[in-house]
PDB file of C-alpha atoms in Angstrom:
ATOM      1  CA  UNK A   1      55.993  44.207  37.622  1.00  0.00           C
ATOM      2  CA  UNK A   2      52.839  46.225  37.923  1.00  0.00           C
ATOM      3  CA  UNK A   3      50.190  46.287  35.016  1.00  0.00           C
ATOM      4  CA  UNK A   4      49.998  49.590  33.356  1.00  0.00           C
ATOM      5  CA  UNK A   5      45.883  49.797  33.129  1.00  0.00           C
ATOM      6  CA  UNK A   6      43.288  47.088  34.131  1.00  0.00           C
ATOM      7  CA  UNK A   7      41.032  45.396  31.155  1.00  0.00           C
ATOM      8  CA  UNK A   8      38.484  44.509  34.065  1.00  0.00           C
ATOM      9  CA  UNK A   9      37.270  46.088  36.476  1.00  0.00           C
ATOM     10  CA  UNK A  10      34.628  44.187  39.056  1.00  0.00           C
ATOM     11  CA  UNK A  11      33.333  45.186  42.257  1.00  0.00           C
ATOM     12  CA  UNK A  12      30.734  44.162  45.213  1.00  0.00           C
ATOM     13  CA  UNK A  13      28.421  45.884  45.480  1.00  0.00           C
ATOM     14  CA  UNK A  14      26.736  47.663  48.003  1.00  0.00           C
ATOM     15  CA  UNK A  15      23.082  47.776  46.212  1.00  0.00           C
ATOM     16  CA  UNK A  16      20.137  45.749  47.452  1.00  0.00           C
ATOM     17  CA  UNK A  17      19.256  44.716  43.878  1.00  0.00           C
ATOM     18  CA  UNK A  18      23.116  44.651  42.293  1.00  0.00           C
ATOM     19  CA  UNK A  19      25.606  42.175  44.278  1.00  0.00           C
ATOM     20  CA  UNK A  20      28.630  42.345  41.546  1.00  0.00           C
ATOM     21  CA  UNK A  21      29.244  44.206  38.228  1.00  0.00           C
ATOM     22  CA  UNK A  22      32.439  43.188  36.365  1.00  0.00           C
ATOM     23  CA  UNK A  23      33.157  45.894  33.056  1.00  0.00           C
ATOM     24  CA  UNK A  24      35.915  44.828  30.617  1.00  0.00           C
ATOM     25  CA  UNK A  25      36.946  48.166  28.617  1.00  0.00           C
ATOM     26  CA  UNK A  26      37.770  46.564  25.362  1.00  0.00           C
ATOM     27  CA  UNK A  27      34.635  44.157  24.318  1.00  0.00           C
ATOM     28  CA  UNK A  28      32.831  47.304  26.534  1.00  0.00           C
ATOM     29  CA  UNK A  29      31.322  43.984  27.898  1.00  0.00           C
ATOM     30  CA  UNK A  30      28.871  44.676  31.253  1.00  0.00           C
ATOM     31  CA  UNK A  31      28.361  40.914  33.202  1.00  0.00           C
ATOM     32  CA  UNK A  32      26.021  41.944  36.393  1.00  0.00           C
ATOM     33  CA  UNK A  33      25.736  39.704  38.808  1.00  0.00           C
ATOM     34  CA  UNK A  34      21.806  41.066  40.598  1.00  0.00           C
ATOM     35  CA  UNK A  35      21.288  39.651  44.566  1.00  0.00           C
ATOM     36  CA  UNK A  36      19.187  36.912  43.277  1.00  0.00           C
ATOM     37  CA  UNK A  37      21.594  35.673  41.132  1.00  0.00           C
ATOM     38  CA  UNK A  38      20.558  36.185  37.805  1.00  0.00           C
ATOM     39  CA  UNK A  39      23.564  36.625  35.602  1.00  0.00           C
ATOM     40  CA  UNK A  40      23.045  39.253  32.833  1.00  0.00           C
ATOM     41  CA  UNK A  41      25.256  40.536  30.215  1.00  0.00           C
ATOM     42  CA  UNK A  42      25.303  43.553  28.344  1.00  0.00           C
ATOM     43  CA  UNK A  43      27.187  44.938  25.401  1.00  0.00           C
ATOM     44  CA  UNK A  44      28.162  47.919  23.346  1.00  0.00           C
ATOM     45  CA  UNK A  45      28.323  49.751  26.822  1.00  0.00           C
ATOM     46  CA  UNK A  46      30.107  53.175  26.744  1.00  0.00           C
ATOM     47  CA  UNK A  47      33.208  52.808  28.824  1.00  0.00           C
ATOM     48  CA  UNK A  48      31.518  56.549  31.231  1.00  0.00           C
ATOM     49  CA  UNK A  49      28.635  54.549  31.990  1.00  0.00           C
ATOM     50  CA  UNK A  50      30.883  51.848  33.532  1.00  0.00           C
ATOM     51  CA  UNK A  51      33.077  54.285  35.064  1.00  0.00           C
ATOM     52  CA  UNK A  52      29.636  56.163  35.600  1.00  0.00           C
ATOM     53  CA  UNK A  53      28.071  52.567  38.039  1.00  0.00           C
ATOM     54  CA  UNK A  54      31.627  52.288  39.697  1.00  0.00           C
ATOM     55  CA  UNK A  55      31.804  54.989  41.476  1.00  0.00           C
ATOM     56  CA  UNK A  56      28.035  55.448  42.860  1.00  0.00           C
ATOM     57  CA  UNK A  57      29.584  52.466  44.213  1.00  0.00           C
ATOM     58  CA  UNK A  58      32.030  53.351  45.613  1.00  0.00           C
ATOM     59  CA  UNK A  59      30.262  57.038  46.441  1.00  0.00           C
ATOM     60  CA  UNK A  60      27.317  55.113  48.761  1.00  0.00           C
ATOM     61  CA  UNK A  61      25.023  56.087  45.608  1.00  0.00           C
ATOM     62  CA  UNK A  62      22.130  54.273  44.551  1.00  0.00           C
ATOM     63  CA  UNK A  63      23.336  51.609  41.646  1.00  0.00           C
ATOM     64  CA  UNK A  64      21.081  50.100  41.288  1.00  0.00           C
ATOM     65  CA  UNK A  65      19.045  53.617  39.703  1.00  0.00           C
ATOM     66  CA  UNK A  66      22.248  54.510  37.939  1.00  0.00           C
ATOM     67  CA  UNK A  67      21.772  51.131  36.271  1.00  0.00           C
ATOM     68  CA  UNK A  68      18.462  51.557  36.062  1.00  0.00           C
ATOM     69  CA  UNK A  69      19.354  55.184  34.148  1.00  0.00           C
ATOM     70  CA  UNK A  70      21.771  54.423  31.764  1.00  0.00           C
ATOM     71  CA  UNK A  71      22.003  50.522  31.021  1.00  0.00           C
ATOM     72  CA  UNK A  72      19.055  48.894  31.870  1.00  0.00           C
ATOM     73  CA  UNK A  73      15.993  51.362  29.818  1.00  0.00           C
ATOM     74  CA  UNK A  74      19.063  51.149  27.111  1.00  0.00           C
ATOM     75  CA  UNK A  75      17.527  50.397  23.790  1.00  0.00           C
ATOM     76  CA  UNK A  76      21.357  50.641  22.227  1.00  0.00           C
ATOM     77  CA  UNK A  77      22.525  48.954  24.877  1.00  0.00           C
ATOM     78  CA  UNK A  78      21.509  44.760  24.101  1.00  0.00           C
ATOM     79  CA  UNK A  79      21.527  42.094  26.798  1.00  0.00           C
ATOM     80  CA  UNK A  80      21.644  38.302  27.404  1.00  0.00           C
ATOM     81  CA  UNK A  81      20.575  36.554  30.237  1.00  0.00           C
ATOM     82  CA  UNK A  82      23.422  34.322  31.304  1.00  0.00           C
ATOM     83  CA  UNK A  83      22.653  32.438  33.853  1.00  0.00           C
ATOM     84  CA  UNK A  84      22.422  32.378  37.450  1.00  0.00           C
ATOM     85  CA  UNK A  85      25.119  32.237  39.675  1.00  0.00           C
ATOM     86  CA  UNK A  86      25.345  30.426  43.694  1.00  0.00           C
ATOM     87  CA  UNK A  87      26.010  33.468  45.910  1.00  0.00           C
ATOM     88  CA  UNK A  88      27.533  32.279  48.782  1.00  0.00           C
ATOM     89  CA  UNK A  89      28.037  35.655  51.612  1.00  0.00           C
ATOM     90  CA  UNK A  90      30.764  34.811  54.158  1.00  0.00           C
ATOM     91  CA  UNK A  91      30.398  36.289  57.045  1.00  0.00           C
TER      92      UNK A  91
END
């Protein structure tokens, strides 16, 4: 049986700055894996902001610019470093 909605949304991005984004609709937590492998958690991220990130990625827009404008420079969105991810690209 197919779920009616998903709680977590995950996407690999087309950004040179951000490799992956993951958003939890219930906790409003965004996890960003940067191209360097640095992992950060952002809390209190409005669903509209997360949707804009995913839509920018889907439409070929700059995910990095959207992220900076809505989340990174937003003093109302606390963040925490989670560590370093090991990124492996299989061609």
